[in-house]
Short mmCIF file of C-alpha atoms in Angstrom, two decimals:
data_model
loop_
_atom_site.label_atom_id
_atom_site.label_comp_id
_atom_site.label_asym_id
_atom_site.label_seq_id
_atom_site.Cartn_x
_atom_site.Cartn_y
_atom_site.Cartn_z
CA MET A 1 41.38 -8.53 18.04
CA LYS A 2 42.98 -11.50 19.78
CA LYS A 3 44.02 -14.26 17.43
CA LYS A 4 42.48 -17.70 17.75
CA ARG A 5 44.74 -20.68 18.25
CA VAL A 6 44.67 -23.67 15.93
CA VAL A 7 46.46 -27.01 16.08
CA PHE A 8 46.74 -29.02 12.86
CA VAL A 9 47.03 -32.74 13.67
CA VAL A 10 48.75 -34.28 10.65
CA ASN A 11 48.80 -38.02 10.08
CA PRO A 12 51.85 -38.51 7.83
CA VAL A 13 50.75 -41.92 6.57
CA SER A 14 46.97 -41.63 6.03
CA GLY A 15 45.42 -41.86 2.57
CA THR A 16 47.50 -41.17 -0.53
CA THR A 17 48.12 -37.41 -0.31
CA ARG A 18 51.71 -36.24 0.13
CA LYS A 19 51.68 -34.55 3.52
CA HIS A 20 54.61 -32.20 2.89
CA ARG A 21 52.55 -30.62 0.11
CA VAL A 22 49.52 -30.39 2.42
CA ARG A 23 51.58 -28.57 5.02
CA GLU A 24 52.79 -26.12 2.38
CA VAL A 25 49.18 -25.39 1.39
CA ILE A 26 48.18 -24.89 5.03
CA ALA A 27 50.98 -22.37 5.49
CA ARG A 28 49.92 -20.52 2.36
CA GLU A 29 46.16 -20.50 2.93
CA ILE A 30 45.68 -20.04 6.68
CA ASN A 31 44.57 -16.54 7.66
CA ALA A 32 47.62 -15.45 9.65
CA GLU A 33 45.86 -12.28 10.80
CA ALA A 34 43.14 -14.26 12.54
CA TYR A 35 44.93 -17.45 13.60
CA ASP A 36 48.11 -18.56 15.28
CA TYR A 37 48.71 -22.17 14.35
CA VAL A 38 51.04 -25.04 15.02
CA GLU A 39 51.37 -28.46 13.40
CA ARG A 40 51.68 -31.74 15.26
CA LEU A 41 52.57 -34.99 13.47
CA THR A 42 51.05 -38.17 14.84
CA GLU A 43 53.55 -40.87 15.75
CA ARG A 44 51.36 -43.84 16.72
CA ALA A 45 47.80 -45.07 17.02
CA GLY A 46 45.86 -42.95 19.50
CA HIS A 47 48.33 -40.07 19.36
CA ALA A 48 45.80 -37.74 17.70
CA THR A 49 43.48 -38.19 20.68
CA GLU A 50 46.29 -37.30 23.06
CA ILE A 51 47.16 -34.18 21.08
CA ALA A 52 43.49 -33.11 20.97
CA ARG A 53 43.09 -33.50 24.74
CA GLU A 54 46.24 -31.48 25.35
CA ALA A 55 44.82 -28.76 23.11
CA VAL A 56 41.55 -28.72 25.07
CA ASP A 57 43.46 -28.36 28.34
CA ALA A 58 45.46 -25.49 26.81
CA GLY A 59 42.32 -23.66 25.67
CA VAL A 60 43.02 -24.02 21.96
CA ASP A 61 40.11 -22.86 19.79
CA VAL A 62 40.26 -25.37 16.91
CA VAL A 63 42.00 -28.71 16.37
CA VAL A 64 42.13 -29.71 12.71
CA ALA A 65 42.42 -33.37 11.70
CA VAL A 66 44.59 -33.62 8.58
CA GLY A 67 44.12 -37.19 7.39
CA GLY A 68 41.48 -39.84 6.81
CA ASP A 69 38.52 -41.14 8.78
CA GLY A 70 40.75 -42.76 11.39
CA THR A 71 42.57 -39.50 12.08
CA VAL A 72 39.26 -37.64 12.24
CA ASN A 73 37.84 -40.19 14.69
CA GLU A 74 40.89 -40.06 16.95
CA THR A 75 41.02 -36.26 16.92
CA ALA A 76 37.30 -35.82 17.51
CA SER A 77 37.40 -38.37 20.34
CA GLY A 78 39.70 -36.02 22.24
CA LEU A 79 37.37 -33.04 21.75
CA ILE A 80 33.97 -34.39 22.79
CA ASN A 81 32.21 -32.53 25.59
CA SER A 82 34.57 -29.56 25.20
CA HIS A 83 34.37 -26.20 23.46
CA THR A 84 37.43 -26.77 21.29
CA ALA A 85 36.11 -27.26 17.77
CA LEU A 86 37.02 -30.00 15.32
CA GLY A 87 38.18 -28.92 11.88
CA ILE A 88 38.85 -31.30 9.00
CA VAL A 89 41.28 -31.20 6.10
CA PRO A 90 40.34 -34.49 4.39
CA CYS A 91 43.32 -36.46 3.06
CA GLY A 92 42.11 -40.05 3.42
CA SER A 93 40.73 -42.72 1.16
CA GLY A 94 37.07 -42.46 2.22
CA ASN A 95 36.60 -39.11 4.01
CA GLY A 96 33.15 -40.08 5.27
CA LEU A 97 32.56 -37.29 7.81
CA ALA A 98 34.04 -34.61 5.56
CA ARG A 99 31.78 -35.67 2.70
CA HIS A 100 28.71 -35.80 4.95
CA LEU A 101 29.47 -32.24 6.09
CA ASP A 102 30.02 -31.18 2.47
CA LEU A 103 33.58 -30.07 3.19
CA PRO A 104 35.87 -29.58 0.18
CA LEU A 105 38.29 -32.39 -0.64
CA ASP A 106 40.67 -29.79 -2.03
CA VAL A 107 43.18 -28.89 0.71
CA ALA A 108 43.28 -25.15 -0.01
CA LYS A 109 39.49 -24.90 0.01
CA ALA A 110 39.28 -26.95 3.21
CA VAL A 111 41.68 -24.52 4.93
CA GLN A 112 39.53 -21.63 3.71
CA ILE A 113 36.56 -23.22 5.52
CA ILE A 114 38.68 -23.21 8.69
CA ASN A 115 39.36 -19.50 8.08
CA GLN A 116 35.62 -18.76 8.00
CA GLY A 117 35.26 -20.33 11.44
CA LEU A 118 31.56 -21.27 11.45
CA VAL A 119 31.01 -23.78 14.27
CA HIS A 120 27.99 -26.01 14.90
CA ARG A 121 27.48 -28.31 17.88
CA LEU A 122 26.74 -31.82 16.62
CA ASP A 123 25.87 -35.31 17.85
CA TYR A 124 28.19 -38.27 18.16
CA GLY A 125 27.74 -41.92 19.04
CA LEU A 126 29.21 -44.52 21.38
CA CYS A 127 29.62 -48.19 20.49
CA ASP A 128 30.64 -50.20 23.55
CA GLY A 129 32.13 -46.98 24.89
CA ARG A 130 34.09 -46.17 21.68
CA PRO A 131 33.17 -42.84 20.06
CA PHE A 132 32.04 -42.77 16.44
CA PHE A 133 30.96 -39.86 14.30
CA CYS A 134 29.78 -41.43 11.04
CA THR A 135 28.80 -45.05 11.53
CA CYS A 136 29.34 -48.16 13.59
CA GLY A 137 28.07 -51.64 12.95
CA VAL A 138 28.33 -55.38 12.70
CA GLY A 139 28.05 -57.77 9.80
CA PHE A 140 29.51 -57.49 6.34
CA ASP A 141 30.71 -53.89 6.68
CA ALA A 142 32.66 -54.76 9.85
CA PHE A 143 34.04 -57.85 8.10
CA ILE A 144 35.24 -55.71 5.17
CA SER A 145 36.64 -53.04 7.51
CA ASP A 146 38.74 -55.77 9.11
CA LYS A 147 40.01 -56.91 5.71
CA PHE A 148 40.67 -53.35 4.55
CA ALA A 149 42.61 -52.54 7.72
CA GLY A 150 45.04 -55.32 6.81
CA SER A 151 45.53 -54.17 3.20
CA HIS A 152 48.82 -52.57 2.23
CA ARG A 153 47.15 -50.50 -0.50
CA ARG A 154 44.47 -47.89 0.25
CA GLY A 155 41.78 -46.18 -1.78
CA PRO A 156 38.35 -47.05 -3.20
CA ILE A 157 39.64 -49.69 -5.63
CA THR A 158 41.21 -51.69 -2.79
CA TYR A 159 38.02 -51.29 -0.79
CA MET A 160 35.92 -52.59 -3.68
CA GLU A 161 38.28 -55.52 -4.23
CA ASN A 162 37.83 -56.54 -0.60
CA ILE A 163 34.04 -56.31 -0.97
CA LEU A 164 34.02 -58.50 -4.06
CA LYS A 165 36.34 -61.13 -2.59
CA GLY A 166 34.66 -61.05 0.81
CA GLY A 167 31.23 -61.55 -0.75
CA LEU A 168 32.15 -65.15 -1.51
CA GLN A 169 32.99 -65.85 2.12
CA TYR A 170 30.52 -63.92 4.22
CA LYS A 171 27.24 -65.40 5.45
CA PRO A 172 24.40 -63.36 7.00
CA GLN A 173 23.82 -63.72 10.73
CA VAL A 174 20.87 -63.54 13.10
CA TYR A 175 20.72 -60.43 15.29
CA ASP A 176 18.51 -59.69 18.28
CA LEU A 177 17.92 -55.92 18.28
CA GLU A 178 16.40 -53.94 21.15
CA ASP A 179 15.77 -50.21 21.35
CA GLU A 180 13.69 -48.03 23.66
CA THR A 181 10.47 -49.07 21.89
CA GLY A 182 10.81 -52.82 21.60
CA ARG A 183 12.71 -55.87 20.43
CA VAL A 184 12.99 -57.73 17.13
CA VAL A 185 15.04 -60.59 15.66
CA HIS A 186 16.41 -60.23 12.11
CA LYS A 187 18.70 -62.18 9.83
CA ALA A 188 20.93 -59.62 8.14
CA TYR A 189 24.12 -59.02 6.19
CA VAL A 190 24.59 -55.64 7.83
CA VAL A 191 23.39 -53.82 10.93
CA THR A 192 24.62 -50.23 10.75
CA CYS A 193 24.04 -47.45 13.27
CA ALA A 194 24.49 -44.15 11.45
CA ASN A 195 25.03 -40.72 12.95
CA ALA A 196 26.05 -39.40 9.51
CA SER A 197 24.83 -40.43 6.09
CA GLN A 198 27.71 -42.38 4.56
CA TYR A 199 30.60 -44.77 5.02
CA GLY A 200 32.86 -42.68 2.76
CA ASN A 201 33.51 -42.40 -0.98
CA ASN A 202 29.86 -41.24 -1.23
CA ALA A 203 28.52 -44.68 -0.29
CA TYR A 204 25.29 -43.57 1.42
CA ILE A 205 24.18 -46.21 3.90
CA ALA A 206 21.71 -43.80 5.56
CA PRO A 207 20.96 -40.89 3.19
CA SER A 208 18.60 -39.14 5.62
CA ALA A 209 20.87 -39.30 8.69
CA SER A 210 21.42 -36.02 10.54
CA MET A 211 24.06 -35.09 13.09
CA LYS A 212 21.63 -32.69 14.77
CA ASP A 213 18.48 -34.76 15.35
CA GLY A 214 19.53 -36.66 18.49
CA LEU A 215 18.80 -40.00 16.81
CA LEU A 216 20.69 -42.82 15.15
CA ASP A 217 19.54 -44.13 11.79
CA ILE A 218 19.57 -47.94 12.08
CA VAL A 219 19.94 -49.76 8.76
CA LEU A 220 19.46 -53.50 8.26
CA ILE A 221 20.32 -55.13 4.94
CA GLU A 222 18.60 -58.51 4.81
CA PRO A 223 19.89 -61.49 2.79
CA PHE A 224 19.89 -60.99 -0.98
CA THR A 225 21.06 -62.95 -3.99
CA ALA A 226 24.26 -62.32 -5.92
CA LEU A 227 22.20 -61.13 -8.87
CA GLN A 228 20.62 -58.47 -6.66
CA ALA A 229 23.99 -57.21 -5.36
CA PRO A 230 24.66 -54.74 -8.22
CA GLN A 231 21.32 -53.01 -7.64
CA ILE A 232 22.02 -52.63 -3.91
CA ALA A 233 25.48 -51.26 -4.66
CA LEU A 234 24.12 -48.72 -7.16
CA GLN A 235 21.35 -47.62 -4.78
CA MET A 236 23.92 -46.98 -2.07
CA PHE A 237 25.73 -44.54 -4.37
CA ASN A 238 22.63 -42.76 -5.69
CA LYS A 239 21.06 -42.33 -2.22
CA THR A 240 18.09 -44.64 -2.82
CA LEU A 241 19.15 -47.62 -0.67
CA PRO A 242 16.16 -47.29 1.73
CA GLU A 243 13.85 -47.95 -1.24
CA ASN A 244 15.21 -51.49 -1.64
CA SER A 245 12.91 -54.23 -0.33
CA HIS A 246 15.87 -55.93 1.39
CA VAL A 247 16.63 -52.82 3.45
CA LYS A 248 14.88 -51.96 6.73
CA THR A 249 15.45 -48.68 8.55
CA PHE A 250 14.33 -47.10 11.81
CA ARG A 251 15.58 -44.45 14.25
CA ALA A 252 16.56 -44.83 17.88
CA LYS A 253 18.43 -43.09 20.67
CA ARG A 254 20.10 -46.31 21.72
CA LEU A 255 20.33 -49.87 20.51
CA THR A 256 21.38 -53.20 22.01
CA ILE A 257 22.70 -55.67 19.44
CA ARG A 258 22.86 -59.33 20.47
CA ARG A 259 24.37 -62.05 18.30
CA ARG A 260 25.21 -65.73 18.61
CA SER A 261 28.95 -65.29 19.00
CA ALA A 262 31.56 -62.62 19.62
CA GLY A 263 33.30 -61.12 16.60
CA VAL A 264 34.39 -58.03 14.76
CA CYS A 265 32.59 -54.68 15.00
CA HIS A 266 33.62 -51.32 13.59
CA VAL A 267 33.50 -47.63 14.50
CA ASP A 268 34.01 -45.28 11.54
CA GLY A 269 35.57 -48.13 9.60
CA ASP A 270 38.04 -49.05 12.35
CA PRO A 271 37.52 -52.72 13.31
CA PHE A 272 37.71 -54.14 16.82
CA GLU A 273 36.71 -57.35 18.57
CA ALA A 274 33.43 -57.11 20.47
CA GLY A 275 31.36 -59.51 22.50
CA ARG A 276 28.00 -61.14 21.84
CA GLU A 277 26.16 -58.07 23.17
CA ILE A 278 26.97 -54.57 21.90
CA GLN A 279 25.60 -51.32 23.31
CA VAL A 280 25.18 -48.35 20.96
CA GLU A 281 23.90 -44.92 21.96
CA LEU A 282 23.63 -41.40 20.58
CA ILE A 283 25.09 -38.49 22.56
CA PRO A 284 23.35 -35.29 21.43
CA ARG A 285 25.03 -31.93 20.74
CA SER A 286 28.37 -32.69 22.38
CA LEU A 287 30.97 -31.93 19.69
CA ASP A 288 31.80 -28.52 18.19
CA VAL A 289 32.66 -28.84 14.48
CA VAL A 290 33.80 -26.26 11.92
CA VAL A 291 31.25 -26.56 9.10
CA ASN A 292 30.89 -25.30 5.56
CA PRO A 293 28.76 -22.11 5.46
CA ASN A 294 27.84 -22.94 1.86
CA ALA A 295 26.94 -26.57 2.48
CA HIS A 296 23.38 -26.16 1.22
CA ALA A 297 24.10 -23.77 -1.63
CA PRO A 298 22.94 -24.99 -5.07
CA ARG A 299 25.54 -26.74 -7.20
CA LEU A 300 24.56 -26.03 -10.75
CA THR A 301 27.66 -24.71 -12.50
CA LEU A 302 30.13 -26.38 -14.81
CA HIS A 303 32.89 -24.89 -12.65
CA HIS A 304 31.72 -26.99 -9.70
CA VAL A 305 31.68 -30.19 -11.76
CA ILE A 306 35.25 -29.54 -12.93
CA THR A 307 36.72 -28.50 -9.56
CA GLU A 308 35.05 -31.19 -7.43
CA PRO A 309 35.70 -34.36 -9.47
CA TYR A 310 35.09 -36.67 -6.53
CA ASP A 311 31.87 -35.09 -5.37
CA SER A 312 29.72 -38.07 -6.32
CA TRP A 313 30.02 -41.65 -7.45
CA ARG A 314 29.31 -40.58 -11.01
CA HIS A 315 32.63 -38.73 -11.09
CA LEU A 316 34.80 -41.53 -9.76
CA ASN A 317 37.53 -42.96 -11.92
CA ARG A 318 36.13 -44.93 -14.89
CA THR A 319 38.54 -47.73 -14.05
CA LEU A 320 36.96 -48.17 -10.63
CA TRP A 321 33.46 -48.23 -12.10
CA THR A 322 34.36 -50.83 -14.74
CA LYS A 323 36.31 -52.91 -12.24
CA SER A 324 33.40 -52.84 -9.79
CA LEU A 325 30.78 -53.95 -12.32
CA ASP A 326 33.03 -56.66 -13.75
CA GLY A 327 33.75 -57.89 -10.25
CA LEU A 328 30.08 -58.00 -9.33
CA ARG A 329 29.29 -59.97 -12.49
CA THR A 330 32.09 -62.41 -11.69
CA LEU A 331 30.84 -62.75 -8.14
CA ALA A 332 27.32 -63.41 -9.35
CA GLY A 333 28.52 -66.00 -11.85
CA THR A 334 30.66 -67.78 -9.29
CA ILE A 335 27.86 -68.04 -6.77
CA HIS A 336 25.41 -69.13 -9.49
CA SER A 337 27.81 -71.88 -10.65
CA SER A 338 28.37 -72.95 -7.07
CA GLY A 339 24.62 -73.25 -6.57
CA GLU A 340 24.29 -75.45 -9.67
CA ALA A 341 27.10 -77.69 -8.42
CA ASP A 342 25.39 -78.08 -5.06
CA THR A 343 22.15 -79.04 -6.84
CA GLU A 344 23.90 -81.68 -8.91
CA GLN A 345 25.54 -83.18 -5.83
CA LYS A 346 22.19 -83.45 -4.13
#
C-alpha cells in the first residue's frame, strides 16, 4: 500500500511547549509504515499558510499544525477548498479548535489521532475576507485579543489578567446587525460569530455551535454590572452562558456588523483593524480535518481524569482559579467605589 505524505508545520515559538521535545515525540509516535513525513519550521507570520499551499500543490495528504490557535489558523487558511486535510498537534495557550474537536492535548496521543486518519469535511468562516475556524468578533473579546497579542507572557493566567485589567477600561458599544432575515440594533460588550464552540481554554462562548451545520452561532453579551461578571465568567466555563439574561443568541449564514467607528476585530483571537462595516459569512463543508474517532465516547473513568488534566475548567490550575476570582472581586469593588465617588460629586 502506498504511503500517505504528511507535513508537520512546527511553530517554534507558539505556546509554552518545548518544540524539540514535540519533534522527538512525533518521530517516535508517527506510523512510519503508513506515512512518510517531513517537518517544516515557520520563520515568520504567514509562513504556515505558504507551507500549506505548497503542500496542496504537491498533493500532500495531511498538513499538521504544531502550535497554537494562530498556527492552526494560518495552516488551515492554506488548505481551504482543497483535499489536503488539516491535522492538529495542539501546543498553544488556548487550543480552541483542538478542544472543540476533542483532540488530545497530549502530543503523543494527538499524533496517534493523525495515525488513525479519520477525515471529516467541515465548515469555516470569513470575516472581511479573513478565514476563521473557531470565532471572530468585535467588542470586548477583540479588545482583549489585541492586549493579549502584545503580552510577552502567554497562557491562561496572562489572558485572565488582561480581562480583569481591561474590564476597567472597556465600554459597551452600539452595533447595527443585519442577517438574511432582518436587522436589529443592540448595545453590547461582545458580538461573536462562532463556527466552533469556544475561544480556547474551555471558555465556551457558543456551546451548541457545530462545524457541520452550515450556520454561524451569533452571540451578543449585553451590558452587565461588575457584580454580575463572575456569574457570566462561570457560565462560560460550564457551558451555560446562553441561559444568562444578558446573552442573546441566534444563527445565520452571514452577518453584517455596523458600528459607529472603525476599530479592532479578531479572527481566532488574532486582532486586526477593521472598518465601520464588517462582513461575516459561513462557508460550508470546505475544509478537510483529521478528527478524533472517539470524540463522542463516554468519559467516565478515573484514568481519563488523571491523563487529561486540562480537559475542563474544573481541572485548571488552582492558582488560576483563585487569581481569577480575586481579580473579579477587586474589579467589582473598584467599579462600585468609582460609582459611589461619581454619586458624591454629583
